[in-house]
PDB file of C-alpha atoms in Angstrom:
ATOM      1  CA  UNK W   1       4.056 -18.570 -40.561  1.00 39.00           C
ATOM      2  CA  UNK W   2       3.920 -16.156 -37.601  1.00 39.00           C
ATOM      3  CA  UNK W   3       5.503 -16.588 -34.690  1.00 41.00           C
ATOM      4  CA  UNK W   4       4.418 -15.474 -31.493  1.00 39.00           C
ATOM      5  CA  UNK W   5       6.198 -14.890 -27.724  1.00 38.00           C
ATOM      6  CA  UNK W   6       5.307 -13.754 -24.361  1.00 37.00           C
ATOM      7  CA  UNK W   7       8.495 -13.542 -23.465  1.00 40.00           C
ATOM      8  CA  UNK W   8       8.133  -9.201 -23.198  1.00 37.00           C
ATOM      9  CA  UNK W   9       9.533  -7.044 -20.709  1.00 34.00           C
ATOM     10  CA  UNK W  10       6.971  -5.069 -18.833  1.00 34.00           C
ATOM     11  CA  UNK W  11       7.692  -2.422 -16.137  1.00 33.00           C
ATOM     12  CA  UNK W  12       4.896  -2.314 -13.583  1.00 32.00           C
ATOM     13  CA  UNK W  13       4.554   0.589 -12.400  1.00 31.00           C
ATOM     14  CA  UNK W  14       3.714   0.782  -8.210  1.00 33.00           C
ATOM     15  CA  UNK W  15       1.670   3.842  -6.992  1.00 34.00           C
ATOM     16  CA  UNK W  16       1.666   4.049  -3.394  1.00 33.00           C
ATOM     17  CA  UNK W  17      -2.155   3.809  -1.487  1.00 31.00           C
ATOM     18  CA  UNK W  18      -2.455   5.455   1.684  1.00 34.00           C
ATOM     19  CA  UNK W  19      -5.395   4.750   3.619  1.00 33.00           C
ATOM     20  CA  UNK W  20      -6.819   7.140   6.295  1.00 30.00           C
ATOM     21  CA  UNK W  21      -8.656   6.158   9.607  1.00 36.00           C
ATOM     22  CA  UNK W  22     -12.118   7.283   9.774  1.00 33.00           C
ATOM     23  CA  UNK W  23     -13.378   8.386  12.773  1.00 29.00           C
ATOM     24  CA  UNK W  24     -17.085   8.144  13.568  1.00 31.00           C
ATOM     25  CA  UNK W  25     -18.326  10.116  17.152  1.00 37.00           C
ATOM     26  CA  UNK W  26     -21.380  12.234  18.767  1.00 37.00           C
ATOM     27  CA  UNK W  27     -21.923  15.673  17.196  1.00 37.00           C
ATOM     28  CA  UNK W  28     -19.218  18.203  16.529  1.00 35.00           C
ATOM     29  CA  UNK W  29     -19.199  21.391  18.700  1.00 34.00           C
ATOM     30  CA  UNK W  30     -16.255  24.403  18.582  1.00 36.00           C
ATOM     31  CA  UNK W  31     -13.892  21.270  16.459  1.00 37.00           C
ATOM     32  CA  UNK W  32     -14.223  18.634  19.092  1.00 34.00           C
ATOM     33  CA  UNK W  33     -16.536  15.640  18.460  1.00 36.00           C
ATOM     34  CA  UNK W  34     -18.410  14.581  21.705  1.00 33.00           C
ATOM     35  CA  UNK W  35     -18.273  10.901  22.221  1.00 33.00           C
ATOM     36  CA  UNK W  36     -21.301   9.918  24.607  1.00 41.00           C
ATOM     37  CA  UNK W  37     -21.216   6.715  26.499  1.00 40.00           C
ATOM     38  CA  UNK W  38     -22.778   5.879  29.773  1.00 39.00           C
ATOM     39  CA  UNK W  39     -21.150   4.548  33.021  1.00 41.00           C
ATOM     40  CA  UNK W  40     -23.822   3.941  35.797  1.00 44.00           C
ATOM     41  CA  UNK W  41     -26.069   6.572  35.048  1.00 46.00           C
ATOM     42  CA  UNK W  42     -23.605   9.187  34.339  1.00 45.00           C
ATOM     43  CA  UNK W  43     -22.607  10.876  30.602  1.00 46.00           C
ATOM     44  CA  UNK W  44     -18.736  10.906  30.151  1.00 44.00           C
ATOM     45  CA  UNK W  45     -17.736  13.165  27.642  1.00 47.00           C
ATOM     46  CA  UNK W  46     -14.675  12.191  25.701  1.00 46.00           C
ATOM     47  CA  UNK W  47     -13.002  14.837  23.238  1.00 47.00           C
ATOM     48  CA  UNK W  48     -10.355  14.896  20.971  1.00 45.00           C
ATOM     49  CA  UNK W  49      -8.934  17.357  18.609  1.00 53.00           C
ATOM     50  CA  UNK W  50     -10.234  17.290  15.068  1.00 49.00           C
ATOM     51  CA  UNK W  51      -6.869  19.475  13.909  1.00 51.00           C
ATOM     52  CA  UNK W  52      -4.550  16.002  14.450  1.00 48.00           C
ATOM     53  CA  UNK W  53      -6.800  14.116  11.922  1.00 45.00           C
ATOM     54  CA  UNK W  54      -6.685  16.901   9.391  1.00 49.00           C
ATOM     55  CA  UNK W  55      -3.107  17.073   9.739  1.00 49.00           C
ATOM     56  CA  UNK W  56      -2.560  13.135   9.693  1.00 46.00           C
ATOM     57  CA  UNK W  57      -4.900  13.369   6.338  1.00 45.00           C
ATOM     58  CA  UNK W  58      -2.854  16.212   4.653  1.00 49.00           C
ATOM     59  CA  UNK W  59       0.451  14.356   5.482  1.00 44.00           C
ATOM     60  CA  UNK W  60      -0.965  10.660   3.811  1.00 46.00           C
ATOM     61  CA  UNK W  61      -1.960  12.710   1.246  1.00 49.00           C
ATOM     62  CA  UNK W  62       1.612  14.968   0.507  1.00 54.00           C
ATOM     63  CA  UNK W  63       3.215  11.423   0.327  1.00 48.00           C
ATOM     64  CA  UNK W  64       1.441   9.774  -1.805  1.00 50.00           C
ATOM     65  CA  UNK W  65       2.080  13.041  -4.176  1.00 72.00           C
ATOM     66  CA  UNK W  66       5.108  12.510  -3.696  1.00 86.00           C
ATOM     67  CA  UNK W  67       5.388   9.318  -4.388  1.00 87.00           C
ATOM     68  CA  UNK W  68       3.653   9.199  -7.577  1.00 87.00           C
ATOM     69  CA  UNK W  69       5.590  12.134  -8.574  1.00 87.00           C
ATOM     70  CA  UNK W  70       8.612  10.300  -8.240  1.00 90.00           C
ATOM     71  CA  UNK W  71       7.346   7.197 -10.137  1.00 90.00           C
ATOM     72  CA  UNK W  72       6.131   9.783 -13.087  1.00 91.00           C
ATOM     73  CA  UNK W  73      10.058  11.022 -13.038  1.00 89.00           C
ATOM     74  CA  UNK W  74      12.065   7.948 -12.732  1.00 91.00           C
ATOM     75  CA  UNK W  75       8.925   6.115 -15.598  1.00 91.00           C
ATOM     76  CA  UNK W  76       9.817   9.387 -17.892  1.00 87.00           C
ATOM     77  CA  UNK W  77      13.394   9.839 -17.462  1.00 87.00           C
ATOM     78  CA  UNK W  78      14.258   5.896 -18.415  1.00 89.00           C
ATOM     79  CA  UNK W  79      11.153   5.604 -20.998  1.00 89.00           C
ATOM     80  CA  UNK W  80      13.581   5.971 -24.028  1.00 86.00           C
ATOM     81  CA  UNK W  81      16.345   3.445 -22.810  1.00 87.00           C
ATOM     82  CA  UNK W  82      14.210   1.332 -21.267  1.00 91.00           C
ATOM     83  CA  UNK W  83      11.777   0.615 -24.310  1.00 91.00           C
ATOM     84  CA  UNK W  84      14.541   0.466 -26.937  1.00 89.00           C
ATOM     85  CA  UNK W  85      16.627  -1.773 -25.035  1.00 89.00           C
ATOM     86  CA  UNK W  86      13.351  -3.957 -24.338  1.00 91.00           C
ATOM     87  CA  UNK W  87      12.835  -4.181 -28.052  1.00 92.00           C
ATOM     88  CA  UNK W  88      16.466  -4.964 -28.688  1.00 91.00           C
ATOM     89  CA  UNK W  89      16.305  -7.853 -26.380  1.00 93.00           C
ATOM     90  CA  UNK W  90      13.175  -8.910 -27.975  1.00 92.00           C
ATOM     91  CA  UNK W  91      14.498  -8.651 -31.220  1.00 92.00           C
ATOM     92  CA  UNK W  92      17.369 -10.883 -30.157  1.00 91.00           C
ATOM     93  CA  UNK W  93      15.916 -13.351 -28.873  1.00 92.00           C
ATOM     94  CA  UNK W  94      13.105 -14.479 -31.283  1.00 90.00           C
ATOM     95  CA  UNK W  95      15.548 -13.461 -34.855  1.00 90.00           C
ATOM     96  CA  UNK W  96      12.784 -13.673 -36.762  1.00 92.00           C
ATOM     97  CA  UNK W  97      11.127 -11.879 -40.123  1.00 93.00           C
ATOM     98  CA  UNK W  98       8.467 -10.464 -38.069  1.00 93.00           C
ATOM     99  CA  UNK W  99      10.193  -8.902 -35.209  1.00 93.00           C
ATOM    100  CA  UNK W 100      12.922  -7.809 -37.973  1.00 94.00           C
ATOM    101  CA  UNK W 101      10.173  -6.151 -40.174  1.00 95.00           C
ATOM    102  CA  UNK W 102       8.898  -4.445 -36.545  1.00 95.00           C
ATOM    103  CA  UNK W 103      12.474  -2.918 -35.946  1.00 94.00           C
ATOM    104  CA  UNK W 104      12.343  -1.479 -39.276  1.00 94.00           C
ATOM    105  CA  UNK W 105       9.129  -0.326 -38.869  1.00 95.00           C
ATOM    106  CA  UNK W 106      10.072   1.263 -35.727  1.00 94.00           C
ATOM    107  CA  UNK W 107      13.053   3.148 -36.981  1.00 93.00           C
ATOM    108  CA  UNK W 108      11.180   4.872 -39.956  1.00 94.00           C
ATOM    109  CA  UNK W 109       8.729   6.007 -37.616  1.00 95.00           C
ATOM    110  CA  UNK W 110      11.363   8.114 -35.384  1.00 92.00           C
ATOM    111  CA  UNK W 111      12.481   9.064 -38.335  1.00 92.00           C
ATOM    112  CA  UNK W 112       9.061  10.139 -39.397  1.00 93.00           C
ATOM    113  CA  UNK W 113       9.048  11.770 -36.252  1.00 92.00           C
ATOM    114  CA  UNK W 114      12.295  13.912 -36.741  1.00 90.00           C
ATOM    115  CA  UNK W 115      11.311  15.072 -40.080  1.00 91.00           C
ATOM    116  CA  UNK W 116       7.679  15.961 -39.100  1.00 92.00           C
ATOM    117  CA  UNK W 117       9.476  18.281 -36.346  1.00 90.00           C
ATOM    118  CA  UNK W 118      11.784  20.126 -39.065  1.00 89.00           C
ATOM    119  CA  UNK W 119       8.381  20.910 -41.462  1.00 91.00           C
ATOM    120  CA  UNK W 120       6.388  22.051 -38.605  1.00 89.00           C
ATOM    121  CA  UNK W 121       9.047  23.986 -36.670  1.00 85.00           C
ATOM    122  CA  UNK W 122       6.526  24.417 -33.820  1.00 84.00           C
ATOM    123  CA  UNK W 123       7.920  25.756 -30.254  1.00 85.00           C
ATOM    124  CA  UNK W 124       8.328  24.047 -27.105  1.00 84.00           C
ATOM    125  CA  UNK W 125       6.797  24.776 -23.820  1.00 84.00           C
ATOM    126  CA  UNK W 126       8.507  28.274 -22.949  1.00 80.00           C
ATOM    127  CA  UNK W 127       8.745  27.186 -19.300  1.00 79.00           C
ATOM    128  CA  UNK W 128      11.353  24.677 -20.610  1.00 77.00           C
ATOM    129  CA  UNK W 129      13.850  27.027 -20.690  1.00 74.00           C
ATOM    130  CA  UNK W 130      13.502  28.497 -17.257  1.00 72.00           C
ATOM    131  CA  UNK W 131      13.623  24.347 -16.159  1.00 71.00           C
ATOM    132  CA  UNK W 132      16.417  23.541 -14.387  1.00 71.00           C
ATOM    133  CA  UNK W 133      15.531  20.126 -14.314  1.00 72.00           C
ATOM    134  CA  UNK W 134      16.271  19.442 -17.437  1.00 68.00           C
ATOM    135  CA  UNK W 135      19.885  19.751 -17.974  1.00 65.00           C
ATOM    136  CA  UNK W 136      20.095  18.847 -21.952  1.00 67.00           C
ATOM    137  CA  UNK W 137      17.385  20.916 -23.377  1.00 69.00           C
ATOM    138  CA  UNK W 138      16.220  19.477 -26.668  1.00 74.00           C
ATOM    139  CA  UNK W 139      17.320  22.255 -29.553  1.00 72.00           C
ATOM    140  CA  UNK W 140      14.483  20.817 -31.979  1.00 78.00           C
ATOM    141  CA  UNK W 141      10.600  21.590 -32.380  1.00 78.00           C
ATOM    142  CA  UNK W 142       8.232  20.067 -30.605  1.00 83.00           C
ATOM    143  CA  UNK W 143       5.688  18.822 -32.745  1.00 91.00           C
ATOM    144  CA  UNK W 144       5.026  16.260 -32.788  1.00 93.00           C
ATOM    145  CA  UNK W 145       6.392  14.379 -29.690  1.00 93.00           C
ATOM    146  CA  UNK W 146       9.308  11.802 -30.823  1.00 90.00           C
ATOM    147  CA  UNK W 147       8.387   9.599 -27.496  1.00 92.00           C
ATOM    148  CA  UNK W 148       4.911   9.545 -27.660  1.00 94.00           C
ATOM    149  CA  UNK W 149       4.818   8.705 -31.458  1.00 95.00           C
ATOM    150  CA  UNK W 150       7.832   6.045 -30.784  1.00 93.00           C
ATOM    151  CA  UNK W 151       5.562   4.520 -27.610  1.00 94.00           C
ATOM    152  CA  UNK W 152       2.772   4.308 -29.355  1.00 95.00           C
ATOM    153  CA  UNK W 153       4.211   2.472 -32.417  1.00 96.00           C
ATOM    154  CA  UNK W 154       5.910  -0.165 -30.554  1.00 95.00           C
ATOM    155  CA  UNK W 155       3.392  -0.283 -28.259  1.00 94.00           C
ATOM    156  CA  UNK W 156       0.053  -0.911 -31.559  1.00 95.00           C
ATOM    157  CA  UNK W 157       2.799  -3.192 -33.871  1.00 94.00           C
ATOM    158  CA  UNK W 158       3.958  -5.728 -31.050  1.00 94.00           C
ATOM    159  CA  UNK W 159       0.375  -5.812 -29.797  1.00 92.00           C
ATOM    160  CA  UNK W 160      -0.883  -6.473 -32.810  1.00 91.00           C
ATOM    161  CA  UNK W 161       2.328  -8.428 -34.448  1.00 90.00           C
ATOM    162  CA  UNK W 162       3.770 -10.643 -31.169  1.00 90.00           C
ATOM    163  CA  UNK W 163       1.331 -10.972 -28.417  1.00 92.00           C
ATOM    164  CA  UNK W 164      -1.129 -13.713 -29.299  1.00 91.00           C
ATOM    165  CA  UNK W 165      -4.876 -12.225 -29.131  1.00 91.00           C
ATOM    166  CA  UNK W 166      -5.679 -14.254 -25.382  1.00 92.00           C
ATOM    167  CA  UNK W 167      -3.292 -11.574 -23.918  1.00 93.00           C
ATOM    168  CA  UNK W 168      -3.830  -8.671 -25.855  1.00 93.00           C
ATOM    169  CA  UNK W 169      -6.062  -7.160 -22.997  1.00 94.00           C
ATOM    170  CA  UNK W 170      -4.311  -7.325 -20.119  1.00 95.00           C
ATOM    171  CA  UNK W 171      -0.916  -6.785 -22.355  1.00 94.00           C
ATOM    172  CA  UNK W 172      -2.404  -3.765 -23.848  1.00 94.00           C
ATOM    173  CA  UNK W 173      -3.675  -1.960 -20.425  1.00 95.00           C
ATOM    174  CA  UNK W 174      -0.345  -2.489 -19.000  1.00 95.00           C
ATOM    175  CA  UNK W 175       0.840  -0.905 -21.870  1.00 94.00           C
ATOM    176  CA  UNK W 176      -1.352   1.886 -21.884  1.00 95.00           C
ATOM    177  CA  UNK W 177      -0.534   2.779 -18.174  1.00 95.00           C
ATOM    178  CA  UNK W 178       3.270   2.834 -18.776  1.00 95.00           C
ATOM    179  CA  UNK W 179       2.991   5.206 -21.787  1.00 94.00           C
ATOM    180  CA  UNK W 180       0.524   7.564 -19.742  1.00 94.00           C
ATOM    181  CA  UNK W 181       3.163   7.827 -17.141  1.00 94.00           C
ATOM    182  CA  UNK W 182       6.144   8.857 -19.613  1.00 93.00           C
ATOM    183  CA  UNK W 183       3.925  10.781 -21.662  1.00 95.00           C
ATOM    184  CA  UNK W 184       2.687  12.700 -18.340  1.00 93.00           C
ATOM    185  CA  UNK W 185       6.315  13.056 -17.210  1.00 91.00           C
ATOM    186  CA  UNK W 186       7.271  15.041 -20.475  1.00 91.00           C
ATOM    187  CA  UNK W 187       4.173  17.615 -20.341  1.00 91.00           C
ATOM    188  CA  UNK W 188       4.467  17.984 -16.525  1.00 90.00           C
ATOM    189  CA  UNK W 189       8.152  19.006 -17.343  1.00 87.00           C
ATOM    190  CA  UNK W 190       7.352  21.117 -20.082  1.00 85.00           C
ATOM    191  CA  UNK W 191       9.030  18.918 -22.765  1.00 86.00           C
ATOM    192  CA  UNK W 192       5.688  19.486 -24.777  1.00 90.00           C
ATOM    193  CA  UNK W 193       2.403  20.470 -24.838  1.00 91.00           C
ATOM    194  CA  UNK W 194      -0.541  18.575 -24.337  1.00 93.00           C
ATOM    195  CA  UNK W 195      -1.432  19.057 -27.969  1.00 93.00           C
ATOM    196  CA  UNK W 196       2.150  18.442 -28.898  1.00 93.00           C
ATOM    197  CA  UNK W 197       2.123  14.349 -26.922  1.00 94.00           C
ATOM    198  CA  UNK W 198      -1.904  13.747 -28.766  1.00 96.00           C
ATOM    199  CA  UNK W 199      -0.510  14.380 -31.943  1.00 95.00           C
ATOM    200  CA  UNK W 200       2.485  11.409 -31.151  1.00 95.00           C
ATOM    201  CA  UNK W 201       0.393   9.116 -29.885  1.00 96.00           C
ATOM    202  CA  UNK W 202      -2.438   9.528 -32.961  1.00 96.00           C
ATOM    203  CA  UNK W 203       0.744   9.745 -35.645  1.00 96.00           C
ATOM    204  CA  UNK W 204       2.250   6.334 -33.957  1.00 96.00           C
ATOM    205  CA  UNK W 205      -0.757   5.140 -33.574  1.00 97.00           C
ATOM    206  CA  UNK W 206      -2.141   5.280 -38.147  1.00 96.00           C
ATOM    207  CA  UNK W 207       1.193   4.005 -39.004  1.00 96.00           C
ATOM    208  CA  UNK W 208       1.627   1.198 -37.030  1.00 96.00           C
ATOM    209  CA  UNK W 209      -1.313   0.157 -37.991  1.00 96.00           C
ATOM    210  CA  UNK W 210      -0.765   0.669 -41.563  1.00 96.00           C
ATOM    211  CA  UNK W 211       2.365  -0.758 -40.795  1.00 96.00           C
ATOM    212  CA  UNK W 212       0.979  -4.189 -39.607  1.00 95.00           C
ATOM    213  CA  UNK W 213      -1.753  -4.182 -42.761  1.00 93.00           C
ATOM    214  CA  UNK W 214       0.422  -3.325 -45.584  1.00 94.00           C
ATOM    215  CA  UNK W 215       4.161  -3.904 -44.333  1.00 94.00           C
ATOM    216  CA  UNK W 216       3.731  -7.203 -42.540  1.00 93.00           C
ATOM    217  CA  UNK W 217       0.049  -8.204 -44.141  1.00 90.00           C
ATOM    218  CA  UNK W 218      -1.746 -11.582 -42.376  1.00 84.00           C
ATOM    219  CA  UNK W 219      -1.237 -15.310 -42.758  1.00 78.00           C
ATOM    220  CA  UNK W 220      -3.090 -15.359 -46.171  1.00 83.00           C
ATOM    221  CA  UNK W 221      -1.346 -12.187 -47.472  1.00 88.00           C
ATOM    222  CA  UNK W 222       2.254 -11.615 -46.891  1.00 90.00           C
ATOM    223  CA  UNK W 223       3.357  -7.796 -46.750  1.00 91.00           C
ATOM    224  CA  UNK W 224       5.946  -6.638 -49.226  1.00 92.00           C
ATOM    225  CA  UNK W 225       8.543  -5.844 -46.414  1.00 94.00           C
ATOM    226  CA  UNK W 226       8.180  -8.763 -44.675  1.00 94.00           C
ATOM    227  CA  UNK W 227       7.945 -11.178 -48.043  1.00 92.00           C
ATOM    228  CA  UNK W 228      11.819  -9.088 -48.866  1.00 93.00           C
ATOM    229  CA  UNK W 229      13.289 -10.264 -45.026  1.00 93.00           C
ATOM    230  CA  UNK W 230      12.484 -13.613 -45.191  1.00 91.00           C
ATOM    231  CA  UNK W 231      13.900 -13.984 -48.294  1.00 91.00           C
ATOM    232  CA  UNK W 232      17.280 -11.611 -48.027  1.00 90.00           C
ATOM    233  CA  UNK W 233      17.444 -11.553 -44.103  1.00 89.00           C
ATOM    234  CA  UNK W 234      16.981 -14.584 -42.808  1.00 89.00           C
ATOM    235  CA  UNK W 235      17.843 -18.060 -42.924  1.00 88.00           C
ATOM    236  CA  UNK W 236      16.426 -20.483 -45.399  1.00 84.00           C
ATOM    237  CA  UNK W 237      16.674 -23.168 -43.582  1.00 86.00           C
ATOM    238  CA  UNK W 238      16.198 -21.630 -39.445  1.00 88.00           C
ATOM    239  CA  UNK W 239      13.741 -18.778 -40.509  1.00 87.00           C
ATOM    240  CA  UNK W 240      16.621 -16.504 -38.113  1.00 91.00           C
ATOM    241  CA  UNK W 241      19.108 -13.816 -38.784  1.00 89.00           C
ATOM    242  CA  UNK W 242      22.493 -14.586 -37.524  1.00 88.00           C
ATOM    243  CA  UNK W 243      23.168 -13.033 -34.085  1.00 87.00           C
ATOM    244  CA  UNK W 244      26.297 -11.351 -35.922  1.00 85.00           C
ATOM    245  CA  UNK W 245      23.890  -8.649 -37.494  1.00 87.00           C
ATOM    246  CA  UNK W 246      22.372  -7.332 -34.445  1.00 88.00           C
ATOM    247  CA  UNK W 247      25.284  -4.800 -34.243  1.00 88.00           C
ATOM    248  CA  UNK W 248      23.251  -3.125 -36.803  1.00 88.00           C
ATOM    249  CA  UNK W 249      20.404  -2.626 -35.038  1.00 86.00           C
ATOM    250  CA  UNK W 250      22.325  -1.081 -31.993  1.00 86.00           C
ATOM    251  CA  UNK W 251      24.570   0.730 -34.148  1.00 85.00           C
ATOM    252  CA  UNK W 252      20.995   2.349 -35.901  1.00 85.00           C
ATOM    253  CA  UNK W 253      18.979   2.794 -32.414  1.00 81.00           C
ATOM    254  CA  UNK W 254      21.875   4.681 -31.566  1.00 80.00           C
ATOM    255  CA  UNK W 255      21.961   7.071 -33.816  1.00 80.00           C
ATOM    256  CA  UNK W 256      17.928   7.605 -34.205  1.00 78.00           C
ATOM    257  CA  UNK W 257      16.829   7.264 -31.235  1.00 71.00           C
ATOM    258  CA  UNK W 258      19.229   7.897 -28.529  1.00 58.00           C
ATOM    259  CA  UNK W 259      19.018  11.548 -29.191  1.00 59.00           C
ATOM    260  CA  UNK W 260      22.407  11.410 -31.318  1.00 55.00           C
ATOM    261  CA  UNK W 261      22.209  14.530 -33.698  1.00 56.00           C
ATOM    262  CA  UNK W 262      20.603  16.681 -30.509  1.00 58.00           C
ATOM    263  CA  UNK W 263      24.279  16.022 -28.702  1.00 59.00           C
ATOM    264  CA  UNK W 264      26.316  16.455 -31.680  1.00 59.00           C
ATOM    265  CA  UNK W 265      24.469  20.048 -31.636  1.00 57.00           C
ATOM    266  CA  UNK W 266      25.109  20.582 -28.237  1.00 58.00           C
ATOM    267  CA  UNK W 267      28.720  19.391 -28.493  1.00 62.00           C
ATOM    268  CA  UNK W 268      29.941  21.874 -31.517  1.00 65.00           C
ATOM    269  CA  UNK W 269      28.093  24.745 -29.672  1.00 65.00           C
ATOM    270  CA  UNK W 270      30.026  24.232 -27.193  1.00 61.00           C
TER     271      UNK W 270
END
């Protein structure tokens, strides 16, 4: 009854490796190592200054901060987009009552998300404010984080729903790594709190998983949300929905997840 597809789109995300020369000599007097060698009888001493490795050491090493902080920005910055339209092209492509029931799934949980922010009405970094690196400052609570509770739903209900179990591993660590490097992006930023991103990811995390158990169920025990797709959504006869519906699904993402309401604010402020 369940179909399954490799056919994801993973972002792999490159840190840069610098590698430093190590130098092996004599003993070190006054910052110059002594490099003894003999030439017919006599000891030639041979110096160099140990200031131009420490500076060739502190350079490899500003870069490849550098580097990795840039991967951490562009990874955190295009996180949203780049997972929603990932699961739109997924959800295109394979049309079925599973992926279908996972797109609902998904949506109720950012809307889980917003709602959980409006009970607990809990503050934002206070650095965010002074930020000017973020140009449109979020206007709602942060608690608990909408991306890491978003990441880590998609992330646990297509591991567990799509990917067959043979590539669950290596599926799941990839997985892992690209979520750590939003996530880390949004507290280095001062979009939340440590505390603020844990309690995403563990919220995402219980209802995905009670999403898969109760929403989709297994092979020998349909869930009641998937059991009402395949037989209002999709195709009798194909097991699809028709590719005209998937304007609802954009139409939807749009408005919960692409930070809709937070611009309408922003817009009648202004």
């Amino acid at each position: 009854m369940r179909r399954t597809t490799t056919n994801l789109l993973f972002i792999l995300v490159a840190f840069g490796i610098s590698s430093i020369d190590a130098f092996v000599g004599g003993g070190r007097v006054g910052g110059r190592a002594i490099i003894k060698s003999t030439t017919k009888g006599r000891k030639i001493p041979t110096t160099f200054n140990s200031s131009s490795m420490t500076s060739s050491i502190k350079m490899s090493t500003k870069e490849e901060s550098t580097i990795l902080h840039q991967v951490t920005t562009k990874v955190g910055k295009t996180a949203s987009t780049l997972v929603s339209v990932s699961f739109f092209l997924l959800l295109a492509y394979q049309r079925d009552a599973i992926i279908l029931t996972l797109w609902i799934g998904s949506i109720l949980n950012a809307i889980a998300s917003k709602v959980a922010k409006k009970i607990l009405n809990h503050e934002r970094p206070a650095e965010l404010q002074d930020s000017d690196k973020i140009k449109l400052k979020p206007s709602d609570g942060g608690m608990p984080s909408s991306h890491a509770m978003s990441l880590s739903f998609i992330g646990t209900s297509i591991l567990g729903g799509v990917i067959p179990p043979e590539y669950r591993l290596v599926t799941g660590l990839v997985m892992i790594i690209y979520a750590a490097t939003a996530l880390r992006y949004r507290v280095r930023d001062h979009l939340h709190t440590v505390d603020q991103v844990a309690v995403g990811v563990v919220l995402g995390l219980i209802n995905a998983l009670a999403w898969l158990k109760f929403a989709v169920g297994s092979s020998d025990n349909v869930g009641a949300i998937l059991s009402y797709v395949q037989k209002n959504w999709v195709s009798a006869e194909t097991g699809l929905f028709p590719y005209s519906a998937l304007s609802i699904p954009i139409v939807v993402g749009i408005l919960v997840v692409g930070s809709f309401e937070r611009r309408i604010v922003l817009w009648m402020k202004n």
